[in-house]
Coordinates of C-alpha atoms in Angstrom, one line a residue:
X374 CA 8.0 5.5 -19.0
X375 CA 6.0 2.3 -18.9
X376 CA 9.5 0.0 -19.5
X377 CA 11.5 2.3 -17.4
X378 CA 11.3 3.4 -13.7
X379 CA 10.0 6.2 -12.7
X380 CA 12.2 7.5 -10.0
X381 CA 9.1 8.6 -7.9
X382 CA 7.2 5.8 -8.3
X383 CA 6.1 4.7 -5.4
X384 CA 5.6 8.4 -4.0
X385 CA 3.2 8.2 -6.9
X386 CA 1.8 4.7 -6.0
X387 CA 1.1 6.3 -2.1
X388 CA -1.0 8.9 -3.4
X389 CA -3.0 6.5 -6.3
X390 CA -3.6 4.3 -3.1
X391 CA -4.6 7.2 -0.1
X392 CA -7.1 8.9 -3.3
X393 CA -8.3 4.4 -3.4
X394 CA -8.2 4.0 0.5
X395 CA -11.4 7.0 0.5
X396 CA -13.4 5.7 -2.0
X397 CA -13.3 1.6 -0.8
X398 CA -13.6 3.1 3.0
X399 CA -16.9 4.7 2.2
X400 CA -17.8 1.8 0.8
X401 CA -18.4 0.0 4.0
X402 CA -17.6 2.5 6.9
X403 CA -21.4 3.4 6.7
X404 CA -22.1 0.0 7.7
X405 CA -22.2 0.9 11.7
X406 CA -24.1 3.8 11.1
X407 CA -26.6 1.7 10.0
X408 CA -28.6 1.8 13.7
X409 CA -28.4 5.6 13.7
X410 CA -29.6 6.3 10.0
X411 CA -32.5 4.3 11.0
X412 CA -32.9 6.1 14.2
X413 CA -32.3 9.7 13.4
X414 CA -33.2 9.8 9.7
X415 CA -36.0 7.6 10.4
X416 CA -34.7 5.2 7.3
X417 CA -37.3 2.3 6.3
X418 CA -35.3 -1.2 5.3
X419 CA -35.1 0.0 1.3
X420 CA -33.9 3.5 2.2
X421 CA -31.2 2.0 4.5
X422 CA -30.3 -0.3 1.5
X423 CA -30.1 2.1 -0.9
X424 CA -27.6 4.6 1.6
X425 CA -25.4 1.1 0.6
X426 CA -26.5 0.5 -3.1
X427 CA -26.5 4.1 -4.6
X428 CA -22.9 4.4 -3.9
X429 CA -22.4 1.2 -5.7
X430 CA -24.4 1.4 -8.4
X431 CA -23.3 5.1 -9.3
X432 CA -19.8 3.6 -9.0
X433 CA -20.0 1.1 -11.1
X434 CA -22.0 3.2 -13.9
X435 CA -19.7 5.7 -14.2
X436 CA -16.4 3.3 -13.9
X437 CA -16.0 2.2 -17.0
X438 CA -16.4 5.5 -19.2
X439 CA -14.3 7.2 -17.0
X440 CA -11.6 4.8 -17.4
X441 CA -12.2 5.1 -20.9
X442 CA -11.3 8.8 -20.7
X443 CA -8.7 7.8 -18.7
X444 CA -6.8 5.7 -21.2
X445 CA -7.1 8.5 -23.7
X446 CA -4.7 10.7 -21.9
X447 CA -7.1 12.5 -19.5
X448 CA -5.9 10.4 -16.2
X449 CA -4.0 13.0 -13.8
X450 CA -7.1 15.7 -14.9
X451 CA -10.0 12.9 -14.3
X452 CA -8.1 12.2 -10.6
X453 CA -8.2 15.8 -9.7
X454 CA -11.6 16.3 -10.4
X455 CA -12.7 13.1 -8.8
X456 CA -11.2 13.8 -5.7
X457 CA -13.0 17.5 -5.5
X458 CA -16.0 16.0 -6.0
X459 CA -15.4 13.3 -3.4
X460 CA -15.0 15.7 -0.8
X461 CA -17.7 18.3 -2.2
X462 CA -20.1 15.0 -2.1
X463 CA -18.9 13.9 1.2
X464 CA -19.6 17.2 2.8
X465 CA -23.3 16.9 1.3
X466 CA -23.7 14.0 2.8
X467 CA -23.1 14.7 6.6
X468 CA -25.4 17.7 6.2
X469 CA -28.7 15.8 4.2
X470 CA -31.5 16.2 6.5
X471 CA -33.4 13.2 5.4
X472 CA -32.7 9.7 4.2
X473 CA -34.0 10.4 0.7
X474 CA -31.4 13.2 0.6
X475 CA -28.9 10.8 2.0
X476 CA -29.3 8.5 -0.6
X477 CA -28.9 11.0 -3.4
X478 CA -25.8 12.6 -2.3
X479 CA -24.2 9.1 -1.8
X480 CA -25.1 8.5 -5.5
X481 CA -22.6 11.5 -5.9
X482 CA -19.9 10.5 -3.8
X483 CA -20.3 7.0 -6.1
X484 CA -20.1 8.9 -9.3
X485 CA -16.6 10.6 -8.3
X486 CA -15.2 7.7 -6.8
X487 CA -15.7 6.0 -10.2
X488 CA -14.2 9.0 -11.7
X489 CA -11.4 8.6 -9.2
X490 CA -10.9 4.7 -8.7
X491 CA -10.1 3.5 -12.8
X492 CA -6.9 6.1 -12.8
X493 CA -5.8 4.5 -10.3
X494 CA -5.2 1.1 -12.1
X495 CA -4.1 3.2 -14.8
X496 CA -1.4 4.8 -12.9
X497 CA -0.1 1.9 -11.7
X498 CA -0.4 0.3 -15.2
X499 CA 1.6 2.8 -16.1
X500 CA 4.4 3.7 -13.5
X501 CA 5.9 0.4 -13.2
X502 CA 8.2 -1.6 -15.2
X503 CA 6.8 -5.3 -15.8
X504 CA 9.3 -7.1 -13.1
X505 CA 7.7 -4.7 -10.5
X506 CA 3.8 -4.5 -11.4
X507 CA 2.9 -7.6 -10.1
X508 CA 4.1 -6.4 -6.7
X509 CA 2.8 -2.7 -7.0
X510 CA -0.8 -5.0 -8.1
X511 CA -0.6 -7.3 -4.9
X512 CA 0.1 -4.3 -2.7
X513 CA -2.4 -2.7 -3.8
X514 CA -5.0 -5.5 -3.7
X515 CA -4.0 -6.1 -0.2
X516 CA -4.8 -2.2 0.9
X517 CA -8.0 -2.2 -0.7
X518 CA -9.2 -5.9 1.4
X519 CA -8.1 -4.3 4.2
X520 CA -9.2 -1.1 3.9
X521 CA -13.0 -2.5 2.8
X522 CA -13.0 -4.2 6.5
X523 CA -11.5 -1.8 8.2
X524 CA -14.1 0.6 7.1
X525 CA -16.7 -0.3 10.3
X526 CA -13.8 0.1 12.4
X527 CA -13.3 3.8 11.5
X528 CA -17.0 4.6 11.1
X529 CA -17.4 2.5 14.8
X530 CA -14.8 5.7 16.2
X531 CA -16.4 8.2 14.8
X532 CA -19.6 7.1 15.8
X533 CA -18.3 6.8 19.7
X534 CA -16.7 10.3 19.6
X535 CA -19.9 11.9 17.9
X536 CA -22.7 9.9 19.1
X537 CA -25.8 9.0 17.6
X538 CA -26.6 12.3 17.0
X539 CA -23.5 13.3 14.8
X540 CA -21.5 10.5 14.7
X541 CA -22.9 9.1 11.5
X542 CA -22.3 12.5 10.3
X543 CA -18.9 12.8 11.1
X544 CA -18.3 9.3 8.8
X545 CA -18.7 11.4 5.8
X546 CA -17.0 15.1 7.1
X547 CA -14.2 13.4 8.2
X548 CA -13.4 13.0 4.5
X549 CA -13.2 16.4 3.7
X550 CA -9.5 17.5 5.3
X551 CA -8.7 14.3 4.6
X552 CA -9.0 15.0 0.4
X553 CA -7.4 19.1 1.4
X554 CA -4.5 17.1 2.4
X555 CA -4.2 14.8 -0.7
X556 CA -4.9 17.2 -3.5
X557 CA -1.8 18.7 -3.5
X558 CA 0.3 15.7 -3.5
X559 CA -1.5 14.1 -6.3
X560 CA -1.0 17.6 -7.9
X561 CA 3.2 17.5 -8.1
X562 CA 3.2 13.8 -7.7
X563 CA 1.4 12.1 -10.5
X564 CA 2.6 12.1 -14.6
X565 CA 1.0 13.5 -16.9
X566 CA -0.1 10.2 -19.0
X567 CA 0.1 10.0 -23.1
X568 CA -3.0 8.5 -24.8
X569 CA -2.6 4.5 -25.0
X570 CA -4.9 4.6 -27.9
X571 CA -3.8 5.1 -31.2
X572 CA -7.4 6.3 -33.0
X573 CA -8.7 9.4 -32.5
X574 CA -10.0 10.5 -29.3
X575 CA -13.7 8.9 -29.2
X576 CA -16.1 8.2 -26.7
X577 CA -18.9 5.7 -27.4
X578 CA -21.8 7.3 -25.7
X579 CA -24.4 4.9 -27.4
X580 CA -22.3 2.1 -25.5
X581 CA -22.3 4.2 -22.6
X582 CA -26.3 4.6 -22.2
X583 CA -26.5 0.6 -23.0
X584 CA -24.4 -0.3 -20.3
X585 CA -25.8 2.3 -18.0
X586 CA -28.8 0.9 -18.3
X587 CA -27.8 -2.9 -17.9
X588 CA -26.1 -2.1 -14.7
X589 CA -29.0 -0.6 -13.1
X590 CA -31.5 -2.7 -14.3
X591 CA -29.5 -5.6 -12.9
X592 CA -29.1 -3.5 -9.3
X593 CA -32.8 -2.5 -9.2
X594 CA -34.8 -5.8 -8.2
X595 CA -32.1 -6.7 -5.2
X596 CA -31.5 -3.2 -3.9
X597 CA -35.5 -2.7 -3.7
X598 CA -35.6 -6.0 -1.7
X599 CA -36.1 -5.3 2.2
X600 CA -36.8 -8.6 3.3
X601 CA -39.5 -7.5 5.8
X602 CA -42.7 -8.5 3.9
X603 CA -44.1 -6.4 1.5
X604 CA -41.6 -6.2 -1.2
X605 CA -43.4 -5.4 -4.8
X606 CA -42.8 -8.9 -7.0
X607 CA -43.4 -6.3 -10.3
X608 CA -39.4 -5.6 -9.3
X609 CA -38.1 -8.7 -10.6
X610 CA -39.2 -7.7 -14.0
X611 CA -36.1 -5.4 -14.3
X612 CA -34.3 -8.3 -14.9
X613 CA -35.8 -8.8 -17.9
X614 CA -35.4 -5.0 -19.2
X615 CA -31.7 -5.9 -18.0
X616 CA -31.6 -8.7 -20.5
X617 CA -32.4 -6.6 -22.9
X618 CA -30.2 -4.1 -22.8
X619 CA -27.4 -6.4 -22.5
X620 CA -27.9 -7.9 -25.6
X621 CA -28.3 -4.3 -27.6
X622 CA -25.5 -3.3 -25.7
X623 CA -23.1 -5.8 -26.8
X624 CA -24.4 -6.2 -30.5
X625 CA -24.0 -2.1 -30.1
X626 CA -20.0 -2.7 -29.2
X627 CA -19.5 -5.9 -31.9
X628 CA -21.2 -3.2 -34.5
X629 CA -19.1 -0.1 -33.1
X630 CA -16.0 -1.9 -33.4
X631 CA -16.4 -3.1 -36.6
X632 CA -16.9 0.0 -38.2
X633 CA -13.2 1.6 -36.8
X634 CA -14.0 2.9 -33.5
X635 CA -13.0 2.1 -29.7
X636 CA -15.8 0.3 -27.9
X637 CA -16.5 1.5 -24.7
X638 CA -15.4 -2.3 -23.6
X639 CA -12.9 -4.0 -25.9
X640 CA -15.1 -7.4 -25.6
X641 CA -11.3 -9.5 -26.4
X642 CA -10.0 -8.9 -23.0
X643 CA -12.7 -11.7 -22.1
X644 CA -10.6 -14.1 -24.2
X645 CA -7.6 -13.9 -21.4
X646 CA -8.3 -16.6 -19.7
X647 CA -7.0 -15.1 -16.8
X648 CA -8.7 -11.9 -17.0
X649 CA -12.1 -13.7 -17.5
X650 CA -11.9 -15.9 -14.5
X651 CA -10.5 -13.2 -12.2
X652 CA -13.1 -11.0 -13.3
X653 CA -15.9 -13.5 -12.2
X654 CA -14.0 -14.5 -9.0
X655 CA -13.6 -11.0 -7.8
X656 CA -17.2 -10.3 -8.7
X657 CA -18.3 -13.0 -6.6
X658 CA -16.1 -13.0 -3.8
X659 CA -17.2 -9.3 -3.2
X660 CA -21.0 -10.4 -3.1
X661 CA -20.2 -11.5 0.2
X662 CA -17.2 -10.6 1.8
X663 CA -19.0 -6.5 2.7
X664 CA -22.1 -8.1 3.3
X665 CA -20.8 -10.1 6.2
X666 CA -20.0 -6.5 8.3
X667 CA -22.6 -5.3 7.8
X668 CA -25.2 -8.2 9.2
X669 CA -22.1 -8.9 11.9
X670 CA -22.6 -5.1 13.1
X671 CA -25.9 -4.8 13.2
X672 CA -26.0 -8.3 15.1
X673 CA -23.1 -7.2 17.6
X674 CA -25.1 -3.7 18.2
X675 CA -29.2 -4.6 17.7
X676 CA -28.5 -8.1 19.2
X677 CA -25.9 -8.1 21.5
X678 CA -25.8 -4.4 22.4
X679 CA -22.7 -3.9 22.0
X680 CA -21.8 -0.2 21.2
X681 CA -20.9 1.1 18.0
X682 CA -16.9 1.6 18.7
X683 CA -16.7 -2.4 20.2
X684 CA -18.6 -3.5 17.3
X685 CA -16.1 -1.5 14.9
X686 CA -12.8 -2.8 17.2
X687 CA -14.5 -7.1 17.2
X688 CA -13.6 -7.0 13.1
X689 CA -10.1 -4.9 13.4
X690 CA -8.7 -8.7 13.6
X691 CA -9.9 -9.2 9.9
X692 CA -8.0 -6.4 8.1
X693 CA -5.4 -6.7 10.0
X694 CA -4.6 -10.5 9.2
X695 CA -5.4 -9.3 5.7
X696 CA -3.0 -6.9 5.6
X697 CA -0.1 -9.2 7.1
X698 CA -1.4 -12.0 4.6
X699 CA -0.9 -10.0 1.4
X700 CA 2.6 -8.1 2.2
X701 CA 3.7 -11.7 2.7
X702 CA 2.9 -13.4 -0.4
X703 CA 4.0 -10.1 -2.6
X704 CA 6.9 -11.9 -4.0
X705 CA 5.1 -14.8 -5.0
X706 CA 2.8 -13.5 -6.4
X707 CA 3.8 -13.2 -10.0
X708 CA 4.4 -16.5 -10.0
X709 CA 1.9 -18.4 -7.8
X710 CA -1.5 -15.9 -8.0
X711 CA -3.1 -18.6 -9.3
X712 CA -2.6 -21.4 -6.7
X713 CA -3.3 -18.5 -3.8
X714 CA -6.1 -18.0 -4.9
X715 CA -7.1 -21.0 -4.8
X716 CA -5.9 -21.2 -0.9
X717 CA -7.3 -17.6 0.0
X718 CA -10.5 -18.8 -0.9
X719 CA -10.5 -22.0 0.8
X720 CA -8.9 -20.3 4.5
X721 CA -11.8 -17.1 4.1
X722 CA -14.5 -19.8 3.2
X723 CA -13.6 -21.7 6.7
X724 CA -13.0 -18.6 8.5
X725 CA -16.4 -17.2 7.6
X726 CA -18.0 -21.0 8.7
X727 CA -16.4 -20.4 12.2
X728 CA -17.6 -16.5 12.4
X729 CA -21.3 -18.8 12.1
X730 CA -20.3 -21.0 14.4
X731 CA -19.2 -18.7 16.9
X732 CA -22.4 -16.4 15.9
X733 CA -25.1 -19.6 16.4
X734 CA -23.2 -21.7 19.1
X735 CA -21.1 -19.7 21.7
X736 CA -22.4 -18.0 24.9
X737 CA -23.8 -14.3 24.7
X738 CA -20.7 -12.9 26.8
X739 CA -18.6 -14.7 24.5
X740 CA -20.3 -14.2 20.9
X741 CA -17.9 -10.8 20.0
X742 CA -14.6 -12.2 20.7
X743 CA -15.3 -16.1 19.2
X744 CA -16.5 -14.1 15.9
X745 CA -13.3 -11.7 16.6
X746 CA -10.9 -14.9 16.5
X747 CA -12.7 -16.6 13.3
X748 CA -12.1 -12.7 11.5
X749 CA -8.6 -13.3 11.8
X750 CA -8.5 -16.5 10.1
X751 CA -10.9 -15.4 7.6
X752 CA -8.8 -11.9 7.2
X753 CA -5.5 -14.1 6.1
X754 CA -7.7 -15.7 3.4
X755 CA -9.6 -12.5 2.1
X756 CA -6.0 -10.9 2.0
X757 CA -5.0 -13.4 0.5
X758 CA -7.5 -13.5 -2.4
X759 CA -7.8 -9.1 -2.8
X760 CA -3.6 -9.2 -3.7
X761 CA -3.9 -12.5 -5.6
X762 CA -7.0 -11.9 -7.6
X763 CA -6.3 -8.5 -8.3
X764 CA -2.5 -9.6 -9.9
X765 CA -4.3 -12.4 -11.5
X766 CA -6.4 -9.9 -13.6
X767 CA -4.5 -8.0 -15.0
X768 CA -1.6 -10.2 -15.3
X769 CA -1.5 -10.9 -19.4
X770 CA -3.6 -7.3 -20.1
X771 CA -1.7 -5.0 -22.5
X772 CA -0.8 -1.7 -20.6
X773 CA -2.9 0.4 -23.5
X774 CA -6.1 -1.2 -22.5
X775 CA -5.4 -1.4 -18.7
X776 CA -7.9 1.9 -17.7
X777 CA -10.8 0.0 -19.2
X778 CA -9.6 -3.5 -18.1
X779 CA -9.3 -2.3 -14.3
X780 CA -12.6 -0.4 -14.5
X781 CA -14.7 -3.4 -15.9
X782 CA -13.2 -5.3 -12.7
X783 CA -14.6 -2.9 -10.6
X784 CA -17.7 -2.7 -12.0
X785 CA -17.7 -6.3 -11.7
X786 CA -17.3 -6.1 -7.4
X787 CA -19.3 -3.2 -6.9
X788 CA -22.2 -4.7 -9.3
X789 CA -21.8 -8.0 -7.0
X790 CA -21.9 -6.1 -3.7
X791 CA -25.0 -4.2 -4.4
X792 CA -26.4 -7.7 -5.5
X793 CA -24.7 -9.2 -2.1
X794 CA -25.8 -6.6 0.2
X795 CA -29.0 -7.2 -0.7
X796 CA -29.2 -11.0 -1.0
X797 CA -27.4 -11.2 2.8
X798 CA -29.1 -7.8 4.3
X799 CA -32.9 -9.4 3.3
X800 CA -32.0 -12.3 4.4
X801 CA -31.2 -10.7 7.8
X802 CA -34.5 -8.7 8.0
X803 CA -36.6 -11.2 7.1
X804 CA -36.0 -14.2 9.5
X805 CA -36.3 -11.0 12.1
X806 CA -39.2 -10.2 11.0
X807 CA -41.0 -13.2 12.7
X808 CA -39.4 -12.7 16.3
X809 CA -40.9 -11.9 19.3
X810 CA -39.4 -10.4 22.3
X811 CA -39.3 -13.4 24.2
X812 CA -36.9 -15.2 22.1
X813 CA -35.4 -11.7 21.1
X814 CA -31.2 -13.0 21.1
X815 CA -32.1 -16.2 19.6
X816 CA -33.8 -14.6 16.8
X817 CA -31.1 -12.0 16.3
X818 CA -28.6 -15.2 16.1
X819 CA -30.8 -16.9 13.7
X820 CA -30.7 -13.5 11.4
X821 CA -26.8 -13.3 11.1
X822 CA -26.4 -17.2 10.9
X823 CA -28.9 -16.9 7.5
X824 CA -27.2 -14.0 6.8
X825 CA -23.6 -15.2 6.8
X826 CA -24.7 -18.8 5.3
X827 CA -25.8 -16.9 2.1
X828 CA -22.8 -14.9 2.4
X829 CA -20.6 -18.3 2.6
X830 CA -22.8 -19.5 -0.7
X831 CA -20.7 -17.1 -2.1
X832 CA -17.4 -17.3 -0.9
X833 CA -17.9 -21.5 -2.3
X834 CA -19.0 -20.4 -5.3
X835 CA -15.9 -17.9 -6.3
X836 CA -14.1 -20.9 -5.4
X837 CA -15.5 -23.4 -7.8
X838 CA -15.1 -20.6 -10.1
X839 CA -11.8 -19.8 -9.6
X840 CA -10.5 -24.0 -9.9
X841 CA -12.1 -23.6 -13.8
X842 CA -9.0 -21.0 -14.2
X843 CA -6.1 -23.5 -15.5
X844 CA -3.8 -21.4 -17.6
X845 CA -0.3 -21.5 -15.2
X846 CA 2.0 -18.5 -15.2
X847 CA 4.8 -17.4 -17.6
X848 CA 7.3 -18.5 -14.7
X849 CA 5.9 -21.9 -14.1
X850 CA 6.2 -22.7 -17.7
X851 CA 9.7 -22.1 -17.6
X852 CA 10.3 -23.7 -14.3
X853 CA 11.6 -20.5 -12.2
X854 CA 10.4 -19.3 -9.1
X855 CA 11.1 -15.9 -7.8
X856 CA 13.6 -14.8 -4.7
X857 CA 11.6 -14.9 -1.5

């Protein structure tokens, strides 16, 4: 079936990317509830972080192992069960009656969407033919940009309809009939996958503690930064312990591998070129393109006082123009991912600079739709770069190692948007930290221009990253160029 076409294909490739759209939604719909969390819930700046960060880090811990299991013929099971538990976990979450249990419930919902979001590459690994991946890839890369920024549009709805008092609540709920609806689609719709692995069927849970560990280490010091004075400096030490259990981790693997077994990460995919520099562009890029809603809502709501459905409707124009921008480089995207890359990187990076502009310089009454017009520019470069980057990746990986391949990306971007959240979201705090109420909008315009200049750091850095990637397609090589 991998060489051949599955007739229902892209029936199949709907449901792989509705069971996607939930998990990358609650990745950033929460943003706009922000205000209310810390109203109702009476969240401190670390609690309100960590309502972000636990759903990250749990995702990116458990992404990797599970598309382990994934590759050894477990996928259409390991889907099931992660939706269930997205929608058991989602429940929890809209009825926690604190922030602490806020934050552990969210750790929950992370856990099954990294269950759920590493059969999903698999699948589509799987159901298509070569000549049509790259397409099915770009497709899907494009939903999932514009799904993660149209996230604080939806939770900006609910918000309006529920009010403070259940609107954040209804962000999570609304998930629930939403998964009812699914689950028996994915049931009839999705194969039944073979093993891609030819040795017996292993998991390498020594490898799977190491890594565990160096993830959260890594997470720990930035998600426990508040930026409003106070912050323990003993935190940075994780860093070290993270370090540390890199190192074993990956003289685990070398070892683990060298004695027969499957590594929980087959350490050669990092010598595709491609894979290697996509990886680190994607992780990047994904530092700061969430963190940018959420210090623009907060801004459009604390500052400006705009109400949480406006500030939810000022970013529609950014998945939107992402969404246009990636179905129309689909077909040339086998062929070109490199060079767009290289141009969504550049048009978000300027976008982003104008949302600052229009954030620092514009008049109050005019702020929401100057930063609204800059979105759409930047949305045509971050949809641009999520269907680019994505084909990029996994361009030259073998289909038998795709699970693992896919996963590790994700882990890469969720690993780089707990880190990003925190480095953009501290940033924020802190300069407001030293306002007074006489200069109260100036200070609030100071926060998200410090806030979206660390998030820009970013966006130039995945940029310089990406130009180091120099290996041109199969098509190039030959001189063709596909039929536009």
């Amino acid at each position: 079936m991998e060489d051949g076409a599955n007739p229902r294909r892209w029936k199949a490739f709907g449901v792989c990317v509705a069971g996607a759209a939930l998990s990358v939604l609650d990745l950033t719909k929460v943003n706009v509830a922000v205000p209310s969390l810390e109203t109702r819930l009476g969240a401190s700046p670390v609690e309100l972080q960590l309502v972000i960060a636990a759903y990250a880090v749990a995702f990116g811990l458990v992404l990797v192992p599970s598309g382990r299991l994934g590759d050894l013929g477990a996928r259409k099971p390991l889907f099931l069960i992660g939706l269930v538990l997205f929608g058991a976990a989602s429940l929890l979450c809209g009825l926690a009656p604190s922030a602490s249990a806020l934050v552990s419930f969210r750790a929950l919902q992370g856990v099954a969407a990294g269950i759920l979001m590493p059969q999903v590459i698999g699948f589509i690994q799987h159901l298509f033919p070569p000549a049509e991946r790259g397409r099915a890839f770009g497709l899907f890369g494009g939903i999932t940009g514009f799904l993660t920024a149209l996230g604080p549009v939806l939770g900006g709805v609910l918000i309006e309809l529920g009010g403070t008092q259940l609107g954040w609540r209804m962000t999570f709920w609304i998930n629930v009939p939403l998964l009812l609806a699914l689950l028996p689609f994915a049931a009839t719709l999705l194969p039944r996958t073979a093993p891609t692995v030819a040795h017996r069927m292993t998991i390498d849970v020594v490898g799977v503690m190491l890594f565990g560990a160096s993830v959260t280490l890594l997470m720990i010091p930035f998600v426990l930064t508040s930026g409003r004075g106070g912050d323990d400096s003993a935190r940075w030490w994780a860093l070290l312990g993270c370090a540390v259990a890199l190192v074993a981790f990956l003289c685990w693997e070398r070892s683990y591998s060298a004695r027969g077994n499957d590594p929980l990460i087959d350490l050669s995919l990092l010598r595709i070129e491609t894979y290697r520099y996509s990886l680190l562009v994607g992780s990047i890029y994904y530092a700061g393109m969430p963190a940018v809603f959420i210090v623009v809502t907060l801004f459009l709501q604390q500052g400006l006082g705009v109400p949480a459905g406006l500030a939810g409707l000022a970013v529609v124009p950014f998945p939107l123009a992402s969404a246009l921008a990636a179905v129309g480089i689909a077909r040339l995207l086998p062929t070109w991912s490199r060079e767009l890359v290289w141009a969504g990187l550049g048009i978000a990076t300027g976008g982003f600079l104008l949302v600052l502009a229009a954030s620092s310089a514009l008049p109050a009454g005019s702020v929401t739709w100057g930063m609204s017009a800059a979105l759409a520019l930047a949305g045509i470069g971050g949809g641009i770069v999520a269907a680019a980057n994505q084909t990029r990746m996994l361009q030259h990986v073998p289909i038998a190692r795709g699970g693992v391949a896919g996963a590790f990306g994700q882990v890469g971007q969720r690993t780089g948007t707990a880190i990003g959240v925190a480095a953009v979201v501290s940033s924020y705090f802190s300069t407001l930290a030293g306002i007074d109420d006489g200069s109260r909008l100036e200070g609030y315009r100071s926060a998200v221009s410090g806030g979206l200049a660390v998030a820009v750091g970013f966006f130039a850095v995945a940029l310089a990253v990406s130009l180091l990637d120099r290996q041109r397609s199969p098509e190039q090589r030959r001189g063709t160029t596909p039929e536009v």
